mmCIF file of N, CA and C in Angstrom:
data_model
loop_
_atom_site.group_PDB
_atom_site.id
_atom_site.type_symbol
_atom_site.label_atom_id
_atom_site.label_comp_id
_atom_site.label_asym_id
_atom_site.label_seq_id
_atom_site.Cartn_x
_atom_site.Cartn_y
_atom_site.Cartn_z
ATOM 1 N N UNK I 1 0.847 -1.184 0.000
ATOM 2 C CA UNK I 1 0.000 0.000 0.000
ATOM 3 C C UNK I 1 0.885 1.238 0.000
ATOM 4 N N UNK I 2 0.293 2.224 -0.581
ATOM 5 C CA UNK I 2 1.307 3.959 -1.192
ATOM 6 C C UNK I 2 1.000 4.066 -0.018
ATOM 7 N N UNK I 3 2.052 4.999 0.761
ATOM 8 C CA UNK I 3 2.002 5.797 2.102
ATOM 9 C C UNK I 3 0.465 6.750 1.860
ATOM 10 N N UNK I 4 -0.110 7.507 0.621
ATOM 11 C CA UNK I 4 -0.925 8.327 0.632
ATOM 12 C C UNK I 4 -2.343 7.600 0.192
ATOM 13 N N UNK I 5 -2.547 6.617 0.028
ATOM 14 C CA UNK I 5 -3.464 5.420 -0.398
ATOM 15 C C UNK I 5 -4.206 5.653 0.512
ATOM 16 N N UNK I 6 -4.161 5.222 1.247
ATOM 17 C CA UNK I 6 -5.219 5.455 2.615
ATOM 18 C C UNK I 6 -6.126 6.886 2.545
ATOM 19 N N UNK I 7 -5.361 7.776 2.030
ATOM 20 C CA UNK I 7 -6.448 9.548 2.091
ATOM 21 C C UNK I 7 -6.739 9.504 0.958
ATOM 22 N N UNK I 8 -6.937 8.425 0.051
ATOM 23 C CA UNK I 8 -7.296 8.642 -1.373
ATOM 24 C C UNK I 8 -8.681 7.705 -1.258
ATOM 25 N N UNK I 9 -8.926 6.667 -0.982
ATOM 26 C CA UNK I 9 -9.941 5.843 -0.418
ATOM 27 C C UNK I 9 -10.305 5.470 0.770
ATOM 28 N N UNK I 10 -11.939 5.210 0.752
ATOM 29 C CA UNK I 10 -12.704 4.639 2.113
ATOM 30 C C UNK I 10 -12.988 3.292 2.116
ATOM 31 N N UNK I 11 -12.307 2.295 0.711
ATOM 32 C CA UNK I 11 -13.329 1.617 0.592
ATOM 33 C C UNK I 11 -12.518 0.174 1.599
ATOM 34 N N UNK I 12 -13.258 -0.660 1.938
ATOM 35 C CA UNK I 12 -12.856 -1.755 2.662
ATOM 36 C C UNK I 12 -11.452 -2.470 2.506
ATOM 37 N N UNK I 13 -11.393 -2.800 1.497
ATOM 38 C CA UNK I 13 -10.243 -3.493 0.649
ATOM 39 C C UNK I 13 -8.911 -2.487 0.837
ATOM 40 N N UNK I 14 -9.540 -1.135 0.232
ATOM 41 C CA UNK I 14 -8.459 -0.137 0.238
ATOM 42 C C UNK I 14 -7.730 0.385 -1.170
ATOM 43 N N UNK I 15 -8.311 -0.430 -1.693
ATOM 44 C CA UNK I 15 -8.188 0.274 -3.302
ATOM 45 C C UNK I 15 -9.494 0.391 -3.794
ATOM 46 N N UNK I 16 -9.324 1.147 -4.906
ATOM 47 C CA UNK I 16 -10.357 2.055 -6.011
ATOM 48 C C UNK I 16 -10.336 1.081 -7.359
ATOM 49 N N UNK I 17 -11.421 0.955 -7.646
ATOM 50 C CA UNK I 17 -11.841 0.389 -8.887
ATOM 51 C C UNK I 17 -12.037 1.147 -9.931
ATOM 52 N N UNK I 18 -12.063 1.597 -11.217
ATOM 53 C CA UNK I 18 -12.117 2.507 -12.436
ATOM 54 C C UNK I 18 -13.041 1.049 -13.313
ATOM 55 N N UNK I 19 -14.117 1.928 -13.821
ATOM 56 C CA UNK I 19 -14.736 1.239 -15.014
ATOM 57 C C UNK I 19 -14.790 1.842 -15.975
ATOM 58 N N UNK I 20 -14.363 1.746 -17.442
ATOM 59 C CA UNK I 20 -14.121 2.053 -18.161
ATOM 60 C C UNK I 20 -15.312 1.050 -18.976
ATOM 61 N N UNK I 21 -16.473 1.958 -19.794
ATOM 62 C CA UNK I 21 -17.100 1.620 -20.952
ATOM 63 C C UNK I 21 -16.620 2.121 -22.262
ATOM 64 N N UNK I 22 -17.503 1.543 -23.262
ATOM 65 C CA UNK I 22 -17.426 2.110 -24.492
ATOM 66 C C UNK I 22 -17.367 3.092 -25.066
ATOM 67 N N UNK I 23 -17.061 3.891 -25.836
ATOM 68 C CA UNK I 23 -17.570 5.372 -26.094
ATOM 69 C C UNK I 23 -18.781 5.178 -26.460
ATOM 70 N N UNK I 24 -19.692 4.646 -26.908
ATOM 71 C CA UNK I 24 -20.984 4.857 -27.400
ATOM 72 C C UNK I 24 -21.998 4.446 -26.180
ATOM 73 N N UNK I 25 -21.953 3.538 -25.259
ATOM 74 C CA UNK I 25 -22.430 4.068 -24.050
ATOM 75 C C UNK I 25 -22.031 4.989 -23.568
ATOM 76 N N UNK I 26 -20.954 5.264 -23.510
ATOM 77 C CA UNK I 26 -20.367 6.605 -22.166
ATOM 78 C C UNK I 26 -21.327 7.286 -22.421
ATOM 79 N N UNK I 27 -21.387 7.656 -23.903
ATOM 80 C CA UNK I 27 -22.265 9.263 -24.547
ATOM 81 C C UNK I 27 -23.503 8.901 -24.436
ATOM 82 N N UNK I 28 -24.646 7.931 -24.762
ATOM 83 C CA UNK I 28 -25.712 7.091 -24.501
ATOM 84 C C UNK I 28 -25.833 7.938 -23.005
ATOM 85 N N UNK I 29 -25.124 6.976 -21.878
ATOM 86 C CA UNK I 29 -25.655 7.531 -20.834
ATOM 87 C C UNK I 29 -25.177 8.712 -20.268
ATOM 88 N N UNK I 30 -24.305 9.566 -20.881
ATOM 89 C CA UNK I 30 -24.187 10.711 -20.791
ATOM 90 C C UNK I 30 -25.443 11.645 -21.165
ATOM 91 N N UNK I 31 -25.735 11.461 -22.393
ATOM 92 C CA UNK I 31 -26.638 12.526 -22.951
ATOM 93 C C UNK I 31 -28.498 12.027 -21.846
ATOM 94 N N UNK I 32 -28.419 10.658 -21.882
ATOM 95 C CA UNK I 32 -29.512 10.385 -20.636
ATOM 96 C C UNK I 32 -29.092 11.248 -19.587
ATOM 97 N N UNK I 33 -28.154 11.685 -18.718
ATOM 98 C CA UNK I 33 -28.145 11.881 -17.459
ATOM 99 C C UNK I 33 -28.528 13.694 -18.047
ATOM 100 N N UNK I 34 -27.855 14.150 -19.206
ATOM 101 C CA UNK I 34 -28.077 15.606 -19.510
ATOM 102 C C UNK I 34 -29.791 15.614 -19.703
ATOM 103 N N UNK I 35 -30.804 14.432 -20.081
ATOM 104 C CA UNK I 35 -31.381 14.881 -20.530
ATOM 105 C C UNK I 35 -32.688 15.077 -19.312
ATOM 106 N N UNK I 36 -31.946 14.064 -18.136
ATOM 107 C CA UNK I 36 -32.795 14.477 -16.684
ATOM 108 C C UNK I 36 -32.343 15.398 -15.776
ATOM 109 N N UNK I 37 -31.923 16.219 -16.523
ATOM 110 C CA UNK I 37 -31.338 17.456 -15.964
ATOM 111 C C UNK I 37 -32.891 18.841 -16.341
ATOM 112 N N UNK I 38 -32.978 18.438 -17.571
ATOM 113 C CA UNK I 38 -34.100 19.349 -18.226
ATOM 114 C C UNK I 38 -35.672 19.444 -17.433
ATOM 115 N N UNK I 39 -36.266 20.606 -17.648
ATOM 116 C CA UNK I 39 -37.758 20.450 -17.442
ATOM 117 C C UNK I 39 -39.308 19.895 -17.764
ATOM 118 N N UNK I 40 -38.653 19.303 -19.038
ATOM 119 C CA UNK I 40 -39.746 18.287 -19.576
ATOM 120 C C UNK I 40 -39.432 16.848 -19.266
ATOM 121 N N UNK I 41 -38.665 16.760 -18.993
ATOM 122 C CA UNK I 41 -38.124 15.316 -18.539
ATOM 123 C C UNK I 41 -38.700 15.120 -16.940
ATOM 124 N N UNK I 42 -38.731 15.998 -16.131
ATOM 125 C CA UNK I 42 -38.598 16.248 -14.625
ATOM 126 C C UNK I 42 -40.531 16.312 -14.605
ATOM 127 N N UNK I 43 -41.099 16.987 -15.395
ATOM 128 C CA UNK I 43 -42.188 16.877 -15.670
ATOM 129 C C UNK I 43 -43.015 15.396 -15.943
ATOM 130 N N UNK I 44 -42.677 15.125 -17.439
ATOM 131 C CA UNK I 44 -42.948 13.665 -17.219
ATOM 132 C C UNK I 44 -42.636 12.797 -16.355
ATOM 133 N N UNK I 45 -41.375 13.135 -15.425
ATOM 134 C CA UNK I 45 -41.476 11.805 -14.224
ATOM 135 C C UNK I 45 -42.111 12.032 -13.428
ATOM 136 N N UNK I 46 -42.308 13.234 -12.955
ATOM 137 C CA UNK I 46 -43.513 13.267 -11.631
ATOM 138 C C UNK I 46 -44.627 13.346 -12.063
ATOM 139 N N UNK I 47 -45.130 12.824 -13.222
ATOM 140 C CA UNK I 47 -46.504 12.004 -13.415
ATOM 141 C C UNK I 47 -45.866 10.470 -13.136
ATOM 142 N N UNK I 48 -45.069 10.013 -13.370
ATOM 143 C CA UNK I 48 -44.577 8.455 -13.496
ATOM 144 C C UNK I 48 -44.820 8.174 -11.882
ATOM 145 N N UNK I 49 -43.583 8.948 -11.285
ATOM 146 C CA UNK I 49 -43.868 9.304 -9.845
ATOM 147 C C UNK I 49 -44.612 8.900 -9.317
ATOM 148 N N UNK I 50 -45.879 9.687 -9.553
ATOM 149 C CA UNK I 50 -47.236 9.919 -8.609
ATOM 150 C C UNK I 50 -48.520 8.185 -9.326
ATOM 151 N N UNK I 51 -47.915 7.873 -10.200
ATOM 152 C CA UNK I 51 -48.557 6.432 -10.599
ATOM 153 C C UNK I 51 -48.079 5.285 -10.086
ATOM 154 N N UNK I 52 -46.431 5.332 -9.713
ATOM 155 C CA UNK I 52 -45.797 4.092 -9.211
ATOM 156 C C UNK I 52 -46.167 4.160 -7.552
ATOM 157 N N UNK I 53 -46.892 5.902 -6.905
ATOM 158 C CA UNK I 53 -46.453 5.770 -5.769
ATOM 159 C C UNK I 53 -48.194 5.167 -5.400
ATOM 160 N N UNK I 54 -48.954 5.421 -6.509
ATOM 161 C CA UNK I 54 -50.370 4.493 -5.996
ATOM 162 C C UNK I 54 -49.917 3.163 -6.321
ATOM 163 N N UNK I 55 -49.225 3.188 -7.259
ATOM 164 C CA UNK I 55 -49.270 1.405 -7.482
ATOM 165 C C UNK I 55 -48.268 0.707 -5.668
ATOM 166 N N UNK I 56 -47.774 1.201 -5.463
ATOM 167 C CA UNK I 56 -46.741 1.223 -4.433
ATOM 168 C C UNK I 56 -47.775 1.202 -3.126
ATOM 169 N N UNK I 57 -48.707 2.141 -2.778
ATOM 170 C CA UNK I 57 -49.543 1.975 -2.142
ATOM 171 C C UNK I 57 -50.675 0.932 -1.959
ATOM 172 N N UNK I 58 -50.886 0.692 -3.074
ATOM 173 C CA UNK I 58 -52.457 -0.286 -3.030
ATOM 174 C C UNK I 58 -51.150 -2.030 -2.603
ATOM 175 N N UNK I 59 -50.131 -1.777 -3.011
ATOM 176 C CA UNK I 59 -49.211 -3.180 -3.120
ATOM 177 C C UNK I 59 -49.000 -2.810 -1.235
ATOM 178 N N UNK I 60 -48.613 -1.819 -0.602
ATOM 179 C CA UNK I 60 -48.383 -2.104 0.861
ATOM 180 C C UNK I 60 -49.574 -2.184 1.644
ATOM 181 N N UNK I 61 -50.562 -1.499 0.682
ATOM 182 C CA UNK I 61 -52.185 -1.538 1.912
ATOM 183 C C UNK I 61 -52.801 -3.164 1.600
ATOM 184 N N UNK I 62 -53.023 -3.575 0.780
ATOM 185 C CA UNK I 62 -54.008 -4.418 0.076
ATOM 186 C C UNK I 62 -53.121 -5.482 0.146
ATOM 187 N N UNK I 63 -51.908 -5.794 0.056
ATOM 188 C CA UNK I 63 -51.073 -7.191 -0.511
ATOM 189 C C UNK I 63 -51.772 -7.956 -2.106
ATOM 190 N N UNK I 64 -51.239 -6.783 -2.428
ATOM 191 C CA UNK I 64 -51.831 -6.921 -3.914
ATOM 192 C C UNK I 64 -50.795 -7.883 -4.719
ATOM 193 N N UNK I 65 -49.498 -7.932 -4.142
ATOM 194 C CA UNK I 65 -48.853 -8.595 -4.683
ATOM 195 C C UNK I 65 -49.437 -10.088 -5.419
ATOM 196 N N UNK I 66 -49.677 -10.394 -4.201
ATOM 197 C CA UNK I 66 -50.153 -12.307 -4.117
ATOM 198 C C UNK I 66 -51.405 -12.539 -4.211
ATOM 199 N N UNK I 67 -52.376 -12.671 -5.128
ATOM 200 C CA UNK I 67 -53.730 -13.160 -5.378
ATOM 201 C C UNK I 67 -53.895 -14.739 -4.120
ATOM 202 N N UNK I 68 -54.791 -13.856 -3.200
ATOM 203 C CA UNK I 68 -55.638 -14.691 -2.766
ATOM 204 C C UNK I 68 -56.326 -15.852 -3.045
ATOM 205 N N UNK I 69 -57.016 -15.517 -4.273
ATOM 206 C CA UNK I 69 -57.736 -16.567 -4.523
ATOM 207 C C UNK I 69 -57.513 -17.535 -6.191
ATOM 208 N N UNK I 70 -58.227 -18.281 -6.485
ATOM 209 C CA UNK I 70 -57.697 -18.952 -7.499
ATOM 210 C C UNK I 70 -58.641 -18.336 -8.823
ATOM 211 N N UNK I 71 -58.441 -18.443 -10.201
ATOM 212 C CA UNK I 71 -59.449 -17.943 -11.253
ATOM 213 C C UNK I 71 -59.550 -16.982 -11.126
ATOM 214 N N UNK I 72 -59.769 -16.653 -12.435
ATOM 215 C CA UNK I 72 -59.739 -14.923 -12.424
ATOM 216 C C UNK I 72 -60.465 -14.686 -12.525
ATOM 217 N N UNK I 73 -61.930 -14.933 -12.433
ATOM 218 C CA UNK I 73 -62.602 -14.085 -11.510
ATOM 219 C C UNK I 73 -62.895 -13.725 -10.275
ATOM 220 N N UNK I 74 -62.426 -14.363 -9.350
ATOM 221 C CA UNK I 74 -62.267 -14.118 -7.805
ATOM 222 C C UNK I 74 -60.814 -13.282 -7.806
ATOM 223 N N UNK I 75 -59.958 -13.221 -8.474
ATOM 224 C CA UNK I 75 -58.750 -12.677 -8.799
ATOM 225 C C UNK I 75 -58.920 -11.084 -9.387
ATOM 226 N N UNK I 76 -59.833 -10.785 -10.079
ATOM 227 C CA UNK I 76 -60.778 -9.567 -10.652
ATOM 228 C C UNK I 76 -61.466 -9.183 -9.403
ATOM 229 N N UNK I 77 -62.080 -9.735 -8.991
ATOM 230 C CA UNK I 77 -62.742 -9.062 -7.740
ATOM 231 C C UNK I 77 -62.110 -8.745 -6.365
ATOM 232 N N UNK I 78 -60.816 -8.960 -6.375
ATOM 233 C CA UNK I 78 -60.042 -9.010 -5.086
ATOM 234 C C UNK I 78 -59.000 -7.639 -5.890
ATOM 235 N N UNK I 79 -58.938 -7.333 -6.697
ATOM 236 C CA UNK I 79 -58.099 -6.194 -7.159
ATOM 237 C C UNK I 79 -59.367 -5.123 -7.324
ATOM 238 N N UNK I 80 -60.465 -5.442 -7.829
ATOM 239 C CA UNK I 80 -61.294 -3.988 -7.600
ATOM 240 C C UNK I 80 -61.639 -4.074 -6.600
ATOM 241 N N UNK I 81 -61.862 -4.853 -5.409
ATOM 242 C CA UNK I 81 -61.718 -4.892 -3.833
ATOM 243 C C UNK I 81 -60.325 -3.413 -3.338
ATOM 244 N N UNK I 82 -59.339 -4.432 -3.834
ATOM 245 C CA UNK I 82 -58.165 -3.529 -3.371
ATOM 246 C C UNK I 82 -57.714 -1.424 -3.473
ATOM 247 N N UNK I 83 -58.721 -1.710 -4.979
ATOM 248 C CA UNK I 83 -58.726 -0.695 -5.528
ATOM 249 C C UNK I 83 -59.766 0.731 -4.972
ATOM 250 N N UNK I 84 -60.373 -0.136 -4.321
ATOM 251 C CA UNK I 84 -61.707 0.774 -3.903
ATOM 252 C C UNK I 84 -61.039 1.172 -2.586
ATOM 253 N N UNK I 85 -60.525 -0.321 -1.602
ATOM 254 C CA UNK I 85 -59.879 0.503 -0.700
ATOM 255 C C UNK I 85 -58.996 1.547 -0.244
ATOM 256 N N UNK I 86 -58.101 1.661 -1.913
ATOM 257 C CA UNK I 86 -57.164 2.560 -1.643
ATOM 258 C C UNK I 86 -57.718 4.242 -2.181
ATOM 259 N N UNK I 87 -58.633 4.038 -2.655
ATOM 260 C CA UNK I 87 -59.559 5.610 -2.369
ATOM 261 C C UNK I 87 -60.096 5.251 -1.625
ATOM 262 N N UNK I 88 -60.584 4.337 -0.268
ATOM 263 C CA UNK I 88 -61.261 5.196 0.616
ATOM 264 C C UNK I 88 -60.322 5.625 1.273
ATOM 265 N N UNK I 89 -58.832 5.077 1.123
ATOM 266 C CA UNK I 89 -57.568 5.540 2.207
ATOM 267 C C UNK I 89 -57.527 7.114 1.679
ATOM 268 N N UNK I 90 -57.455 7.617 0.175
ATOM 269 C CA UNK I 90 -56.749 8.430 -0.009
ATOM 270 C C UNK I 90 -58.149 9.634 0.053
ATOM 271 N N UNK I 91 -59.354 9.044 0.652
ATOM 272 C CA UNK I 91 -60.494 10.076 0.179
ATOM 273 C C UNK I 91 -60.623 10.756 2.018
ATOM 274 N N UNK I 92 -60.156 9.692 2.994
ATOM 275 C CA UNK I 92 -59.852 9.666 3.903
ATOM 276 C C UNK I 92 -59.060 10.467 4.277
ATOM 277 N N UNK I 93 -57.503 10.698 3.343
ATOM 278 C CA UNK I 93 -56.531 11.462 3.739
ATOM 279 C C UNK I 93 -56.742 12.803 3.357
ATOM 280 N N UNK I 94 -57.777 12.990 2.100
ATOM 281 C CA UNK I 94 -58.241 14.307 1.864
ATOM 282 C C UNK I 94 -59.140 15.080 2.860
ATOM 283 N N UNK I 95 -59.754 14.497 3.307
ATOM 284 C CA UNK I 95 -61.198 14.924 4.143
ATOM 285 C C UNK I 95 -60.677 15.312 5.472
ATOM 286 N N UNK I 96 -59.478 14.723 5.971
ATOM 287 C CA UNK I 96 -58.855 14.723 7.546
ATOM 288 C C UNK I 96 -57.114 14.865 7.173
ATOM 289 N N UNK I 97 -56.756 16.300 6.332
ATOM 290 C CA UNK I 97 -55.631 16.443 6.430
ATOM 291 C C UNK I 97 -55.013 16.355 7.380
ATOM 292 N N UNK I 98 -53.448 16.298 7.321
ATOM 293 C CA UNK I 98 -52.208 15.697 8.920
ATOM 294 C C UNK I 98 -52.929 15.206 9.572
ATOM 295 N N UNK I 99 -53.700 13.535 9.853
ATOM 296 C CA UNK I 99 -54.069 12.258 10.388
ATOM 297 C C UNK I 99 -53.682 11.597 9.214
ATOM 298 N N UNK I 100 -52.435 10.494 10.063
ATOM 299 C CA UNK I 100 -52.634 9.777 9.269
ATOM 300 C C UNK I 100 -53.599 8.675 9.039
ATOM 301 N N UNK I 101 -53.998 8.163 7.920
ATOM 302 C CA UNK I 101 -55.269 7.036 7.404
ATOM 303 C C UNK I 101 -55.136 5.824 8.232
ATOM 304 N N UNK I 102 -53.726 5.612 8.173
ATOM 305 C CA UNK I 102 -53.205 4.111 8.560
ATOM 306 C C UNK I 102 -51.578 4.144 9.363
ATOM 307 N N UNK I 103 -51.809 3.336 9.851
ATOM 308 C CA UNK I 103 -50.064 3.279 10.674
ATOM 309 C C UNK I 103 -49.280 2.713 9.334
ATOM 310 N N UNK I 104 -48.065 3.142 9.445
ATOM 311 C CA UNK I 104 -47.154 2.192 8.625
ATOM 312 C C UNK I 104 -46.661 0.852 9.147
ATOM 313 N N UNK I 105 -46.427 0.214 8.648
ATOM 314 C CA UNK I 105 -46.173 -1.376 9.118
ATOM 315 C C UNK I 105 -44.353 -1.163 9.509
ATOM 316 N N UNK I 106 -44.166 -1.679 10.303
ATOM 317 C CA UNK I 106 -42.883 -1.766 10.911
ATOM 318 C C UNK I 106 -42.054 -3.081 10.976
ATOM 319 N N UNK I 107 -41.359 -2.840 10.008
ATOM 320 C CA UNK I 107 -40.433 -4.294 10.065
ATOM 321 C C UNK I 107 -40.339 -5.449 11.492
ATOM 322 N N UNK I 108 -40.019 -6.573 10.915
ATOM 323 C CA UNK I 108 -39.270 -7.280 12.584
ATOM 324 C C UNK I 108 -38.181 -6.767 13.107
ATOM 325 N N UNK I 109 -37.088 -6.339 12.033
ATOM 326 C CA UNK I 109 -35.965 -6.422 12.248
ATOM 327 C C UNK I 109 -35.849 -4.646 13.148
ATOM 328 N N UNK I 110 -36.797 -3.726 12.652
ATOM 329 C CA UNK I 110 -36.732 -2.522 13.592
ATOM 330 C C UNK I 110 -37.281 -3.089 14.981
ATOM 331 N N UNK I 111 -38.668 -3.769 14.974
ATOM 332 C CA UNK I 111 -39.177 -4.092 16.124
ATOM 333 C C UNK I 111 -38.034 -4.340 16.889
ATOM 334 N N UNK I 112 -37.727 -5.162 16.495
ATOM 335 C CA UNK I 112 -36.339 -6.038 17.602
ATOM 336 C C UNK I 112 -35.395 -5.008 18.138
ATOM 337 N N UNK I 113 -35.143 -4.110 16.804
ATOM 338 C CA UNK I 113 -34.232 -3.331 17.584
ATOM 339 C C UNK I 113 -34.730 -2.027 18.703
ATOM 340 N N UNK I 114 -36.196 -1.800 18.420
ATOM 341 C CA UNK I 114 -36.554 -1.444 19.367
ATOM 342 C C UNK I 114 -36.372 -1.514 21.001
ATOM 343 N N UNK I 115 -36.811 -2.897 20.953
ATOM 344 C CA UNK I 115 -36.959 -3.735 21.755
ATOM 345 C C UNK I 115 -35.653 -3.557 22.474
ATOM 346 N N UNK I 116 -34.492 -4.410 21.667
ATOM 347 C CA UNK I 116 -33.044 -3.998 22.475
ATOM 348 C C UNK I 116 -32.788 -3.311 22.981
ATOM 349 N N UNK I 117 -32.872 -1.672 22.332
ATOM 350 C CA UNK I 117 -32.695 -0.184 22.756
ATOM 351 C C UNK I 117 -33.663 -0.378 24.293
ATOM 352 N N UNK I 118 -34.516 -0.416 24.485
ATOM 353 C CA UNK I 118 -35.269 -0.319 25.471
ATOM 354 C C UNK I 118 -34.734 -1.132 26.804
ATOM 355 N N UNK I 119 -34.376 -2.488 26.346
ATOM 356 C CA UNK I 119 -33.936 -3.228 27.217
ATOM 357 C C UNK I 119 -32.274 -2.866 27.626
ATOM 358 N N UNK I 120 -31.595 -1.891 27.193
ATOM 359 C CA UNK I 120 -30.513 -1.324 27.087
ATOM 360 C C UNK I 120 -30.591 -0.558 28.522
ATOM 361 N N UNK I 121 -32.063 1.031 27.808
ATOM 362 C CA UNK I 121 -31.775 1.785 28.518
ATOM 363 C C UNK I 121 -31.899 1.872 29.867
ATOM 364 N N UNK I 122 -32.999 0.441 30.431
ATOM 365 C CA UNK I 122 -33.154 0.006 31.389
ATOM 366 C C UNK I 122 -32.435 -0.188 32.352
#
């Protein structure tokens, strides 16, 4: 190891990695990163945004992930189930601004560490 190696990196190992692409990606994702720099770009994503963050929602309220039931039609009716619930959450959050609708769900792995901390400060 260089005597000055150490103030040049943080990383575990202690050396630096360099990736070197193509020129026709470099510029590819160069001119991408220039082009989310712009205001029509920033525009169209916060419509994308605001669609992934219902889809994102009805998937943490509902467990929309995993169909319940078998056939799709009990499979159809358990997603416009899901769907209805997540406007009454969000018709809910309109009507009774700062309350929240619902608690957020809290991991095990925070629980636990809850838990520790507590049994710590004891």
């Amino acid at each position: 190891m260089l005597p000055v190696q150490d103030k040049c990196t943080i990383s575990a190992r202690g050396t630096r990695t360099l990736s070197l692409r193509p020129k026709e990606l470099h510029e590819t994702l160069t001119d991408a990163r220039a082009e989310q720099a712009t205001k029509t770009w920033k525009t169209k994503y916060a419509l994308r945004a605001g669609i992934e963050g219902t889809i994102n929602q009805a998937l943490d309220v509902t467990g929309l992930r995993r169909a319940r039931y078998r056939g799709l039609p009990k499979v159809r009716l358990q997603h416009a189930f899901s769907a209805t619930a997540v406007n009454v959450i969000r018709l809910d959050a309109h009507w009774n601004p700062g309350q929240p609708s619902f608690t957020p769900r809290t991991s095990r792995l925070t629980r636990l560490s809850h838990q520790l901390a507590a049994r710590t400060r004891n």
